[in-house]
XYZ file of N, CA and C in Angstrom:
405
model
N 191.701 -27.889 77.726
C 192.056 -27.081 78.877
C 191.505 -27.756 80.133
N 192.304 -27.743 81.158
C 191.906 -28.367 82.414
C 190.895 -27.498 83.151
N 190.130 -28.133 84.009
C 189.146 -27.417 84.823
C 189.818 -26.575 85.904
N 191.049 -26.908 86.232
C 191.744 -26.211 87.326
C 192.042 -24.748 86.990
N 192.324 -24.439 85.748
C 192.694 -23.066 85.390
C 191.559 -22.068 85.638
N 190.360 -22.294 85.092
C 189.289 -21.337 85.401
C 188.860 -21.387 86.861
N 188.982 -22.540 87.502
C 188.613 -22.629 88.916
C 189.561 -21.809 89.780
N 190.838 -21.863 89.501
C 191.813 -21.065 90.264
C 191.596 -19.582 89.999
N 191.339 -19.224 88.758
C 191.066 -17.826 88.440
C 189.803 -17.335 89.154
N 188.785 -18.192 89.207
C 187.550 -17.821 89.904
C 187.793 -17.655 91.400
N 188.602 -18.511 91.983
C 188.921 -18.387 93.408
C 189.674 -17.085 93.669
N 190.618 -16.759 92.810
C 191.364 -15.503 92.981
C 190.440 -14.285 92.849
N 189.555 -14.299 91.852
C 188.599 -13.202 91.697
C 187.684 -13.077 92.910
N 187.211 -14.212 93.410
C 186.321 -14.194 94.560
C 187.045 -13.679 95.801
N 188.297 -14.078 95.988
C 189.064 -13.604 97.142
C 189.326 -12.098 97.066
N 189.609 -11.594 95.881
C 189.787 -10.148 95.720
C 188.476 -9.420 96.024
N 187.360 -9.997 95.605
C 186.061 -9.401 95.908
C 185.745 -9.394 97.391
N 186.049 -10.494 98.074
C 185.811 -10.548 99.520
C 186.690 -9.539 100.242
N 187.954 -9.433 99.830
C 188.838 -8.437 100.427
C 188.298 -7.026 100.198
N 187.791 -6.772 99.011
C 187.248 -5.454 98.709
C 186.024 -5.122 99.544
N 185.165 -6.117 99.781
C 183.976 -5.879 100.609
C 184.371 -5.618 102.057
N 185.358 -6.368 102.557
C 185.729 -6.241 103.961
C 186.632 -5.045 104.249
N 187.463 -4.647 103.309
C 188.472 -3.631 103.593
C 188.115 -2.236 103.090
N 187.267 -2.122 102.107
C 186.979 -0.814 101.515
C 185.992 -0.035 102.351
N 186.108 1.281 102.283
C 185.214 2.163 103.009
C 184.240 2.892 102.088
N 184.548 2.949 100.813
C 183.699 3.643 99.858
C 182.612 2.684 99.374
N 181.370 3.139 99.365
C 180.251 2.266 99.015
C 180.310 1.821 97.558
N 180.803 2.662 96.673
C 180.885 2.289 95.256
C 181.927 1.195 95.054
N 183.043 1.264 95.774
C 184.050 0.211 95.669
C 183.540 -1.101 96.261
N 182.703 -1.029 97.270
C 182.100 -2.244 97.818
C 181.175 -2.878 96.783
N 180.404 -2.066 96.077
C 179.539 -2.596 95.020
C 180.367 -3.234 93.897
N 181.491 -2.617 93.563
C 182.356 -3.200 92.535
C 182.941 -4.532 93.002
N 183.236 -4.641 94.285
C 183.764 -5.897 94.819
C 182.707 -6.995 94.796
N 181.468 -6.637 95.046
C 180.383 -7.614 94.945
C 180.248 -8.089 93.501
N 180.420 -7.188 92.557
C 180.378 -7.573 91.143
C 181.514 -8.536 90.795
N 182.694 -8.327 91.373
C 183.803 -9.265 91.146
C 183.449 -10.656 91.661
N 182.812 -10.707 92.807
C 182.425 -12.008 93.363
C 181.384 -12.688 92.471
N 180.436 -11.918 91.953
C 179.443 -12.499 91.049
C 180.083 -12.991 89.749
N 181.069 -12.266 89.256
C 181.760 -12.703 88.042
C 182.564 -13.976 88.282
N 183.094 -14.138 89.479
C 183.793 -15.384 89.805
C 182.818 -16.560 89.792
N 181.624 -16.343 90.309
C 180.603 -17.394 90.277
C 180.209 -17.706 88.834
N 180.070 -16.677 88.008
C 179.734 -16.889 86.594
C 180.813 -17.696 85.882
N 182.061 -17.399 86.176
C 183.164 -18.137 85.558
C 183.125 -19.604 85.961
N 182.824 -19.868 87.224
C 182.694 -21.261 87.665
C 181.526 -21.956 86.988
N 180.400 -21.261 86.859
C 179.241 -21.874 86.207
C 179.554 -22.272 84.767
N 180.180 -21.400 84.030
C 180.492 -21.698 82.627
C 181.563 -22.783 82.530
N 182.579 -22.723 83.389
C 183.653 -23.721 83.324
C 183.127 -25.114 83.652
N 182.300 -25.218 84.688
C 181.755 -26.536 85.025
C 180.745 -27.000 83.989
N 180.050 -26.080 83.351
C 179.122 -26.472 82.287
C 179.880 -27.073 81.108
N 180.974 -26.440 80.724
C 181.776 -26.976 79.614
C 182.391 -28.305 80.001
N 182.863 -28.408 81.224
C 183.495 -29.647 81.681
C 182.484 -30.795 81.749
N 181.273 -30.507 82.241
C 180.261 -31.554 82.341
C 179.650 -31.895 80.986
N 179.628 -30.943 80.047
C 179.054 -31.236 78.736
C 179.945 -32.175 77.935
N 181.232 -32.205 78.230
C 182.120 -33.157 77.554
C 181.846 -34.582 78.029
N 181.463 -34.707 79.302
C 181.218 -36.042 79.854
C 179.827 -36.561 79.480
N 178.863 -35.670 79.357
C 177.496 -36.098 79.066
C 177.261 -36.128 77.557
N 176.351 -37.000 77.165
C 176.017 -37.074 75.748
C 175.087 -35.942 75.344
N 174.164 -35.590 76.223
C 173.231 -34.491 75.950
C 173.758 -33.229 76.614
N 173.856 -32.194 75.848
C 174.340 -30.935 76.414
C 173.159 -29.993 76.626
N 172.926 -29.647 77.873
C 171.818 -28.765 78.195
C 172.272 -27.314 78.369
N 173.533 -27.117 78.639
C 174.099 -25.788 78.881
C 173.353 -25.048 79.989
N 173.043 -25.751 81.047
C 172.331 -25.118 82.162
C 173.217 -24.127 82.901
N 174.517 -24.367 82.936
C 175.430 -23.427 83.591
C 175.468 -22.092 82.868
N 175.429 -22.124 81.552
C 175.439 -20.877 80.786
C 174.113 -20.144 80.920
N 173.017 -20.875 81.022
C 171.715 -20.234 81.230
C 171.655 -19.583 82.607
N 172.185 -20.259 83.623
C 172.235 -19.661 84.960
C 173.133 -18.424 84.984
N 174.183 -18.438 84.184
C 175.061 -17.271 84.099
C 174.313 -16.074 83.534
N 173.464 -16.297 82.538
C 172.676 -15.187 81.989
C 171.724 -14.611 83.035
N 171.097 -15.479 83.833
C 170.235 -14.984 84.907
C 171.039 -14.223 85.955
N 172.224 -14.709 86.275
C 173.068 -14.022 87.245
C 173.492 -12.654 86.741
N 173.802 -12.548 85.469
C 174.186 -11.255 84.893
C 173.008 -10.286 84.941
N 171.809 -10.773 84.640
C 170.628 -9.904 84.704
C 170.352 -9.436 86.124
N 170.474 -10.323 87.086
C 170.265 -9.941 88.488
C 171.349 -8.973 88.940
N 172.585 -9.189 88.513
C 173.676 -8.296 88.888
C 173.477 -6.899 88.301
N 172.947 -6.832 87.086
C 172.694 -5.524 86.478
C 171.611 -4.775 87.244
N 170.573 -5.479 87.652
C 169.524 -4.833 88.451
C 170.054 -4.424 89.815
N 170.874 -5.265 90.406
C 171.445 -4.961 91.721
C 172.351 -3.743 91.673
N 173.172 -3.647 90.653
C 174.079 -2.506 90.584
C 173.323 -1.227 90.270
N 172.240 -1.324 89.494
C 171.431 -0.136 89.215
C 170.750 0.395 90.456
N 170.141 -0.492 91.222
C 169.467 -0.068 92.456
C 170.485 0.355 93.505
N 171.571 -0.401 93.626
C 172.599 -0.057 94.610
C 173.241 1.286 94.323
N 173.522 1.562 93.066
C 174.116 2.846 92.711
C 173.144 3.990 92.935
N 171.861 3.760 92.680
C 170.865 4.800 92.957
C 170.786 5.100 94.451
N 170.856 4.071 95.284
C 170.824 4.280 96.734
C 172.070 5.015 97.194
N 173.229 4.645 96.665
C 174.480 5.318 97.054
C 174.449 6.783 96.639
N 173.949 7.076 95.445
C 173.872 8.477 95.006
C 172.889 9.281 95.848
N 171.771 8.679 96.239
C 170.807 9.378 97.094
C 171.397 9.649 98.477
N 172.124 8.685 99.017
C 172.775 8.891 100.321
C 173.855 9.949 100.205
N 174.602 9.955 99.104
C 175.648 10.956 98.918
C 175.056 12.360 98.815
N 173.923 12.490 98.153
C 173.278 13.801 98.056
C 172.788 14.287 99.411
N 172.263 13.370 100.224
C 171.731 13.764 101.531
C 172.818 13.976 102.576
N 173.810 13.119 102.607
C 174.821 13.161 103.668
C 176.124 13.812 103.242
N 176.413 13.846 101.962
C 177.642 14.465 101.481
C 178.844 13.534 101.495
N 178.658 12.266 101.793
C 179.762 11.312 101.787
C 179.240 9.933 101.423
N 180.138 9.112 100.881
C 179.785 7.722 100.610
C 180.666 6.782 101.430
N 181.328 7.324 102.450
C 182.155 6.535 103.349
C 181.251 5.722 104.266
N 181.397 4.414 104.248
C 180.482 3.535 104.983
C 180.603 3.734 106.483
N 181.827 3.909 106.997
C 181.995 4.087 108.438
C 181.366 5.386 108.919
N 181.511 6.452 108.162
C 180.911 7.731 108.566
C 179.395 7.679 108.499
N 178.847 6.950 107.535
C 177.397 6.807 107.454
C 176.861 5.996 108.625
N 177.594 4.980 109.032
C 177.169 4.182 110.171
C 177.239 5.005 111.453
N 178.274 5.842 111.604
C 178.400 6.682 112.792
C 177.279 7.707 112.881
N 176.879 8.290 111.748
C 175.802 9.271 111.792
C 174.462 8.603 112.072
N 174.299 7.363 111.642
C 173.049 6.653 111.925
C 172.958 6.296 113.402
N 174.077 5.977 114.034
C 174.069 5.640 115.449
C 173.952 6.877 116.324
N 174.306 8.041 115.815
C 174.245 9.264 116.608
C 172.808 9.702 116.834
N 171.910 9.371 115.924
C 170.505 9.742 116.070
C 169.788 8.656 116.846
N 169.725 8.824 118.153
C 169.068 7.824 118.985
C 167.602 8.167 119.112
N 166.780 7.165 119.317
C 165.354 7.391 119.473
C 165.099 7.939 120.874
N 164.045 8.748 121.046
C 163.765 9.300 122.362
C 163.350 8.202 123.331
N 163.707 8.410 124.598
C 163.367 7.424 125.614
C 161.932 7.625 126.058
N 161.451 6.727 126.867
C 160.067 6.806 127.338
C 159.871 8.028 128.235
N 160.906 8.429 128.998
C 160.794 9.588 129.875
C 160.629 10.873 129.074
N 161.353 10.976 127.939
C 161.235 12.171 127.104
C 159.861 12.264 126.464
N 159.305 11.141 126.045
C 158.004 11.190 125.383
C 156.905 11.507 126.390
N 157.030 11.038 127.657
C 156.045 11.366 128.673
C 156.093 12.847 129.021
N 157.300 13.408 129.106
C 157.451 14.819 129.428
C 156.904 15.689 128.309
N 157.019 15.238 127.077
C 156.537 16.033 125.949
C 155.018 16.046 125.900
N 154.376 14.998 126.334
C 152.922 14.960 126.239
C 152.242 15.636 127.424
N 152.914 15.750 128.557
C 152.263 16.330 129.733
C 152.560 17.801 129.907
N 153.545 18.332 129.227
C 153.875 19.745 129.361
C 154.645 20.044 130.634
N 155.387 19.092 131.156
C 156.155 19.292 132.374
C 157.467 19.971 132.069
N 158.013 20.689 133.037
C 159.297 21.344 132.809
C 160.426 20.320 132.693
N 161.419 20.665 131.906
C 162.574 19.790 131.739
C 163.655 20.221 132.709
N 164.811 19.546 132.637
C 165.889 19.826 133.578
C 166.548 21.175 133.342
N 166.454 21.741 132.123
C 167.102 23.020 131.884
C 166.167 24.196 132.167
N 164.997 23.948 132.710
C 164.134 25.045 133.125
C 163.081 25.421 132.104
N 163.178 24.954 130.895
C 162.154 25.305 129.884
C 161.063 24.261 129.911
N 159.893 24.673 129.516
C 158.754 23.749 129.506
C 158.536 23.240 128.099
N 158.377 21.929 127.994
C 158.099 21.347 126.684
C 156.622 21.560 126.359
N 156.366 21.801 125.108
C 154.981 22.021 124.679
C 154.222 20.708 124.647
N 152.917 20.799 124.871
C 152.105 19.596 124.847
C 151.938 19.124 123.409
N 151.913 17.829 123.274
C 151.721 17.247 121.962
C 150.234 17.170 121.673
N 149.823 17.747 120.570
C 148.418 17.692 120.197
C 148.275 16.747 119.026
N 147.422 15.781 119.173
C 147.271 14.803 118.098
C 145.891 14.890 117.508
């Protein structure tokens, strides 16, 4: 079998993964697209390992060993990533990436003027007095 067949398949898998990361709005689908990209890399590692082992007299199978490490890292990544997505879904009620980014930008940090007014007990613009901060 030629090296071109698995290489073309790996390129197609990687392109589908990149499209999924860039176009999807659901965090779980983005994680699945990252997994597709990692699987494309694994396919390339194994294909080049087989191709290079035919040319070399000593076969080390380093590509297959790297694939096992990549699979282990991908399993840990998907476990942690899925736990984070589930925690965000429980807190926010959505896993839509754009809506999560919008809610994060809506919570702005207080400015220096607001923090000074809060510590001195000065009246605000709406007529109410802010309480003094006791530390």
